[in-house]
Short mmCIF file of C-alpha atoms in Angstrom, two decimals:
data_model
loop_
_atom_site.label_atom_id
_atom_site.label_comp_id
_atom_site.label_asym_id
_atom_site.label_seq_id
_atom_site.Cartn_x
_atom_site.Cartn_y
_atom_site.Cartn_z
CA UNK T 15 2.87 123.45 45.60
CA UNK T 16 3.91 122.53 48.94
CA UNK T 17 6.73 120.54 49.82
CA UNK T 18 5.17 116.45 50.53
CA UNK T 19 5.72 115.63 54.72
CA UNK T 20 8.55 113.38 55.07
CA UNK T 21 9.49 111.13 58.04
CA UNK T 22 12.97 110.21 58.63
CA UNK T 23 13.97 107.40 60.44
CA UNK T 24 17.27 107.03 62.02
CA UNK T 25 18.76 103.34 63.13
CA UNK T 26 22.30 104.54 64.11
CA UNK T 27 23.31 108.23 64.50
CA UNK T 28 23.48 110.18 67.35
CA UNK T 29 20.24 109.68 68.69
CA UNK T 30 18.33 107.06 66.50
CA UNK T 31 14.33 107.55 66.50
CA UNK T 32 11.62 109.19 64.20
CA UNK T 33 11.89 112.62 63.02
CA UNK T 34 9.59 114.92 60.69
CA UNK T 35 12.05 117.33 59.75
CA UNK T 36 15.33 116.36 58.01
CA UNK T 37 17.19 119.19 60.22
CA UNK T 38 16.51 117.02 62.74
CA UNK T 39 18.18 113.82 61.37
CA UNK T 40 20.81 115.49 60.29
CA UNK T 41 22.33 116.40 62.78
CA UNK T 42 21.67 112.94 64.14
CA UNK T 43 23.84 111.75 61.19
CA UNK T 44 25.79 114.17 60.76
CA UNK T 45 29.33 113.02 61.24
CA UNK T 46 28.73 109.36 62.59
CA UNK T 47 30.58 106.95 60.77
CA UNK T 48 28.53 104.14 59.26
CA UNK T 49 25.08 106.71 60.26
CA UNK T 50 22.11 104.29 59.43
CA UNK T 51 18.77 106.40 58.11
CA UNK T 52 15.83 106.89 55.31
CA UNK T 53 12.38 108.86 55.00
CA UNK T 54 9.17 107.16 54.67
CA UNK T 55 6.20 108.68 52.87
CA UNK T 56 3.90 108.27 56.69
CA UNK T 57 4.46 108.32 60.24
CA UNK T 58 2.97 104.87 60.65
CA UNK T 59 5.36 103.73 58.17
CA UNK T 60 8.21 105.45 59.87
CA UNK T 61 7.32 103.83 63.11
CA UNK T 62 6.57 100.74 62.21
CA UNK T 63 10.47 100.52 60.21
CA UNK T 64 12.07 101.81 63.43
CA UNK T 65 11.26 98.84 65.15
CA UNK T 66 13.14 96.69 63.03
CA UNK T 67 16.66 96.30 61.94
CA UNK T 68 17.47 98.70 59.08
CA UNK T 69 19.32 95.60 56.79
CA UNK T 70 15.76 94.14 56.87
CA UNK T 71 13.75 97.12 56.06
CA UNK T 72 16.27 98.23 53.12
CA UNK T 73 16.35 94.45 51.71
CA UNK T 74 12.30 95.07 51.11
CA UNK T 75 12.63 98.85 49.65
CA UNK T 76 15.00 96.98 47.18
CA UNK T 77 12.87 94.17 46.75
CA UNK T 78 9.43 96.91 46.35
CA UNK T 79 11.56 98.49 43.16
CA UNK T 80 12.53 95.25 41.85
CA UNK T 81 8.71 93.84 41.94
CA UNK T 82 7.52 97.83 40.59
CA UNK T 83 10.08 97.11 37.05
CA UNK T 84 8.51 92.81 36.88
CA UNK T 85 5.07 94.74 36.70
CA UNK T 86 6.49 96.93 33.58
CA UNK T 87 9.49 94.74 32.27
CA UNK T 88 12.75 96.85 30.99
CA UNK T 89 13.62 94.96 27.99
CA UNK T 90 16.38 97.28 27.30
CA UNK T 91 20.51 96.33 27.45
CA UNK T 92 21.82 95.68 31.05
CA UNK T 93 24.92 96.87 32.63
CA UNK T 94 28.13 95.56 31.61
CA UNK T 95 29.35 93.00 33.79
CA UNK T 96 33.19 93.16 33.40
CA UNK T 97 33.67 96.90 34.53
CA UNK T 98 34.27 98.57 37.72
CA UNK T 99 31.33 100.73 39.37
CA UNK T 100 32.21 103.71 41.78
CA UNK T 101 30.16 105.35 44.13
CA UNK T 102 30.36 107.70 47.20
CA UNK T 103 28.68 108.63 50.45
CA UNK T 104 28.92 111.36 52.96
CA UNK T 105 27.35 111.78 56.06
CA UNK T 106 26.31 115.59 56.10
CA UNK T 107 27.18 117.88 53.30
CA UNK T 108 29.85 118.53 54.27
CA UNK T 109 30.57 115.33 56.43
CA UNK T 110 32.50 112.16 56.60
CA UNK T 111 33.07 111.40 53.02
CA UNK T 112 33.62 107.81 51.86
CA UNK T 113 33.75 106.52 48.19
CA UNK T 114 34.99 103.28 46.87
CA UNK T 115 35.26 101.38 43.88
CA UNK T 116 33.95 97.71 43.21
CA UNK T 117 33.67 94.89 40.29
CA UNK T 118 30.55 94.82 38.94
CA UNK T 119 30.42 90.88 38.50
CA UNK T 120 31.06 89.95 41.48
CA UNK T 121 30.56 93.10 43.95
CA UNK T 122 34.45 92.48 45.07
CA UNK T 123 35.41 95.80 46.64
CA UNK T 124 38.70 97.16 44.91
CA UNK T 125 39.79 100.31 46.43
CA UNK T 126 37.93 102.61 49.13
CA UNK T 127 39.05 106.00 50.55
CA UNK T 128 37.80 107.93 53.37
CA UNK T 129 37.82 111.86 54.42
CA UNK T 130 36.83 112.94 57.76
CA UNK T 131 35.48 116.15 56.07
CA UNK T 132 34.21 116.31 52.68
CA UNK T 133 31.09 116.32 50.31
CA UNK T 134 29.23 113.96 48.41
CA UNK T 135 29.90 115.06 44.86
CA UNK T 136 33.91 115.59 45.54
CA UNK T 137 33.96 111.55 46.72
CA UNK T 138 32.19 110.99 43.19
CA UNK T 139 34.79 113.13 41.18
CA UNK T 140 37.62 111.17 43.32
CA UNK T 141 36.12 108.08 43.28
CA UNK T 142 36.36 108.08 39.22
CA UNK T 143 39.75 109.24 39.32
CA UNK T 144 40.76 106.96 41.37
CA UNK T 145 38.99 104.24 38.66
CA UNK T 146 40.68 105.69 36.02
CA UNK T 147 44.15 105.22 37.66
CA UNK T 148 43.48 101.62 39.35
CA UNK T 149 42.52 100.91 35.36
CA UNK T 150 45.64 102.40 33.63
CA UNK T 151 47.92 101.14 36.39
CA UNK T 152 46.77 97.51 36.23
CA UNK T 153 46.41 97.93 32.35
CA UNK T 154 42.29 96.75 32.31
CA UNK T 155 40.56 98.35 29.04
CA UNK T 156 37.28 97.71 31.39
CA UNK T 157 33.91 100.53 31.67
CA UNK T 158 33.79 102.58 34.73
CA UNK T 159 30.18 103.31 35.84
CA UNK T 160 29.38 106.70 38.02
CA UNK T 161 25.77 107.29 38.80
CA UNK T 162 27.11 110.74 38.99
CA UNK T 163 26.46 113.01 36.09
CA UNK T 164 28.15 116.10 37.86
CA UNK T 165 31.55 114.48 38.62
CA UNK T 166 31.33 112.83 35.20
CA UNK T 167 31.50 116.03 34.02
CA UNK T 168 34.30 117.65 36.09
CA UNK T 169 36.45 114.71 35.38
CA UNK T 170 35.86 115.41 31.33
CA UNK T 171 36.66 119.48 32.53
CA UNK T 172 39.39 117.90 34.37
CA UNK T 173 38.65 120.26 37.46
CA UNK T 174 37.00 120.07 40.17
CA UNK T 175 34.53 122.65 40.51
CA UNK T 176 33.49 122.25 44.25
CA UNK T 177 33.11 125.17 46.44
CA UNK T 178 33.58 123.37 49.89
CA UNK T 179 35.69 125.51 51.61
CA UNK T 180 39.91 124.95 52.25
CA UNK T 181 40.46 125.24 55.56
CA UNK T 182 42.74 123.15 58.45
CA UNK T 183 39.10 120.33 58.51
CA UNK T 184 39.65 120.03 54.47
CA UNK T 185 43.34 120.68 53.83
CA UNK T 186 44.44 116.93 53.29
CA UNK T 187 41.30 116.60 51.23
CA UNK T 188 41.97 119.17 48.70
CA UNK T 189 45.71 117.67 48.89
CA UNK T 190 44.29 114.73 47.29
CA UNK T 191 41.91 116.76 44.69
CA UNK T 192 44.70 119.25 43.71
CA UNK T 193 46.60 115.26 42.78
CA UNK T 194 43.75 113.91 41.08
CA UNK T 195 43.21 116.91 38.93
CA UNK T 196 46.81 116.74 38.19
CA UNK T 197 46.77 113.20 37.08
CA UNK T 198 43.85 114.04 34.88
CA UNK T 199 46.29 116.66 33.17
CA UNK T 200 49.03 114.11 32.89
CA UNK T 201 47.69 111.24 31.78
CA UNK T 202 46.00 109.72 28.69
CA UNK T 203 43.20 107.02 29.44
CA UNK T 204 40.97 105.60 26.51
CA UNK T 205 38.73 103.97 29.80
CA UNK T 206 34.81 104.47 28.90
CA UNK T 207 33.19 106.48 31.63
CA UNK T 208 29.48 106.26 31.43
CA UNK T 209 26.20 106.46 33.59
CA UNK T 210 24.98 103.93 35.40
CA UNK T 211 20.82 103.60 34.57
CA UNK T 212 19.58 103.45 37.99
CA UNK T 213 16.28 103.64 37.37
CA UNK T 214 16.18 100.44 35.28
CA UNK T 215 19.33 98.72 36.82
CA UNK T 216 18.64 99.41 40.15
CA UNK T 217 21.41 101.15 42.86
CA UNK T 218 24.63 100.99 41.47
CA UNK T 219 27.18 98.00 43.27
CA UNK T 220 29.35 100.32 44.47
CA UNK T 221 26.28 101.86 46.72
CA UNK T 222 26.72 102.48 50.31
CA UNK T 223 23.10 101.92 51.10
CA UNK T 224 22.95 104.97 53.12
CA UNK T 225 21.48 107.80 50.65
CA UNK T 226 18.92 109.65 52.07
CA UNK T 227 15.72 108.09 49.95
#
C-alpha cells in the first residue's frame, strides 16, 4: 500500500513554510533550538495552519483528541497524580536533544538537560535515570511515567543500547550515558517505572509539544 501524502508545516526552523516531503522539513528543523513544526493530512489544511501561530493551532489538535475520547468515554483508571512524568525531544535524529522531568499535579518542571547532539530515545533512557536519581536523592517513593517503552526497557537492561555514533559532536553525551548506566549498576531504587497511556490520557506533561504528528 502506498505511503498516505503528508504536509508538513514549519512555524520556526530554518526556513518556516509548507513542505510535502519530510526531507524537506527536516532539514528546516534540523538543529534549531525550540524548531516549531507538524504534518497535516491536506495541503489546504497545511496552508491554512501556516497562517496562524503554531500555540493556537496545537491548542485545537489537543482540543480535536480530547472531543474524539467525550464521543467514546474512557472509563478506565487515570494517571497518578503525585508522580513525576519524563519526556524528551530532539530536533533531527540525531539533533539537539532535550529531555526534562516534571510533576504531574501541577506540571512544575523539576529538572531539564540539554545535548547539542543526541537522539530521541537516548534523552528518554536519561531522562528516567535522571527520575530515578532526583527520587532516591530527595527520598520520594513517587511513580515515574515514560511514554517510552524502549528506554523503559534499557533502563530495566541497565544499558543503553543506542548506536549513535561516539565521536568529538557526542563525546560529553556518552560521558553522561556511560554515568547513568553506572548509577543504574550502583544503586538500588524500589521507584515504579511504568507507561504513560497516551492514547487515553492524552500527551504526557512532560511533552515538549514538538513531536512530529
Amino acid at each position: 500500500m502506498a505511503k498516505k501524502q503528508k504536509y508538513y508545516v514549519v512555524w520556526q526552523g530554518g526556513a518556516p513554510g509548507v513542505y510535502d516531503r519530510w526531507d524537506d522539513c527536516e532539514r528546516q528543523v534540523r538543529g534549531h533550538k525550540a524548531a516549531r513544526y507538524k504534518s497535516f493530512d491536506t495541503l489546504a489544511e497545511a496552508q491554512e495552519a501556516f497562517n496562524r501561530p503554531f500555540e493556537e493551532v496545537l491548542a485545537e489538535c489537543r482540543q480535536q483528541r480530547v472531543q474524539a475520547d467525550l464521543e467514546e468515554p474512557y472509563t478506565g483508571p487515570g494517571p497518578e497524580q503525585d508522580a513525576i512524568a519524563v519526556d524528551a525531544a530532539c530536533s533531527g535524529n540525531p539533533g539537539v536533544m532535550e529531555y526534562r522531568g516534571v510533576y504531574v499535579a501541577t506540571g512544575s518542571e523539576l529538572f531539564r538537560y540539554r545535548a547539542e547532539r543526541g537522539t530521541n530515545n537516548i534523552g528518554e533512557f536519561l531522562a528516567i535515570v535522571h527520575g530515578l536519581s532526583y527520587l532516591k536523592k530527595h527520598g520520594l517513593k513517587q511513580i515515574l511515567y515514560s511514554d517510552s517503552v524502549n528506554a523503559i526497557g534499557w533502563v530495566r537492561a541497565r544499558q543503553c543500547k543506542s548506536k549513535l555514533p561516539l565521536d568529538a559532536s557526542t563525546a560529553d553525551l556518552w560521558d553522561y550515558v556511560h554515568r547513568a548506566e553506572a548509577w543504574l549498576r550502583e544503586n538500588n531504587y524500589t521507584t515504579q517505572i511504568l507507561k504513560w497511556d497516551t492514547d487515553h490520557w492524552g500527551e504526557i506533561p512532560a511533552d515538549f509539544g514538538r513531536k512530529k504528528q
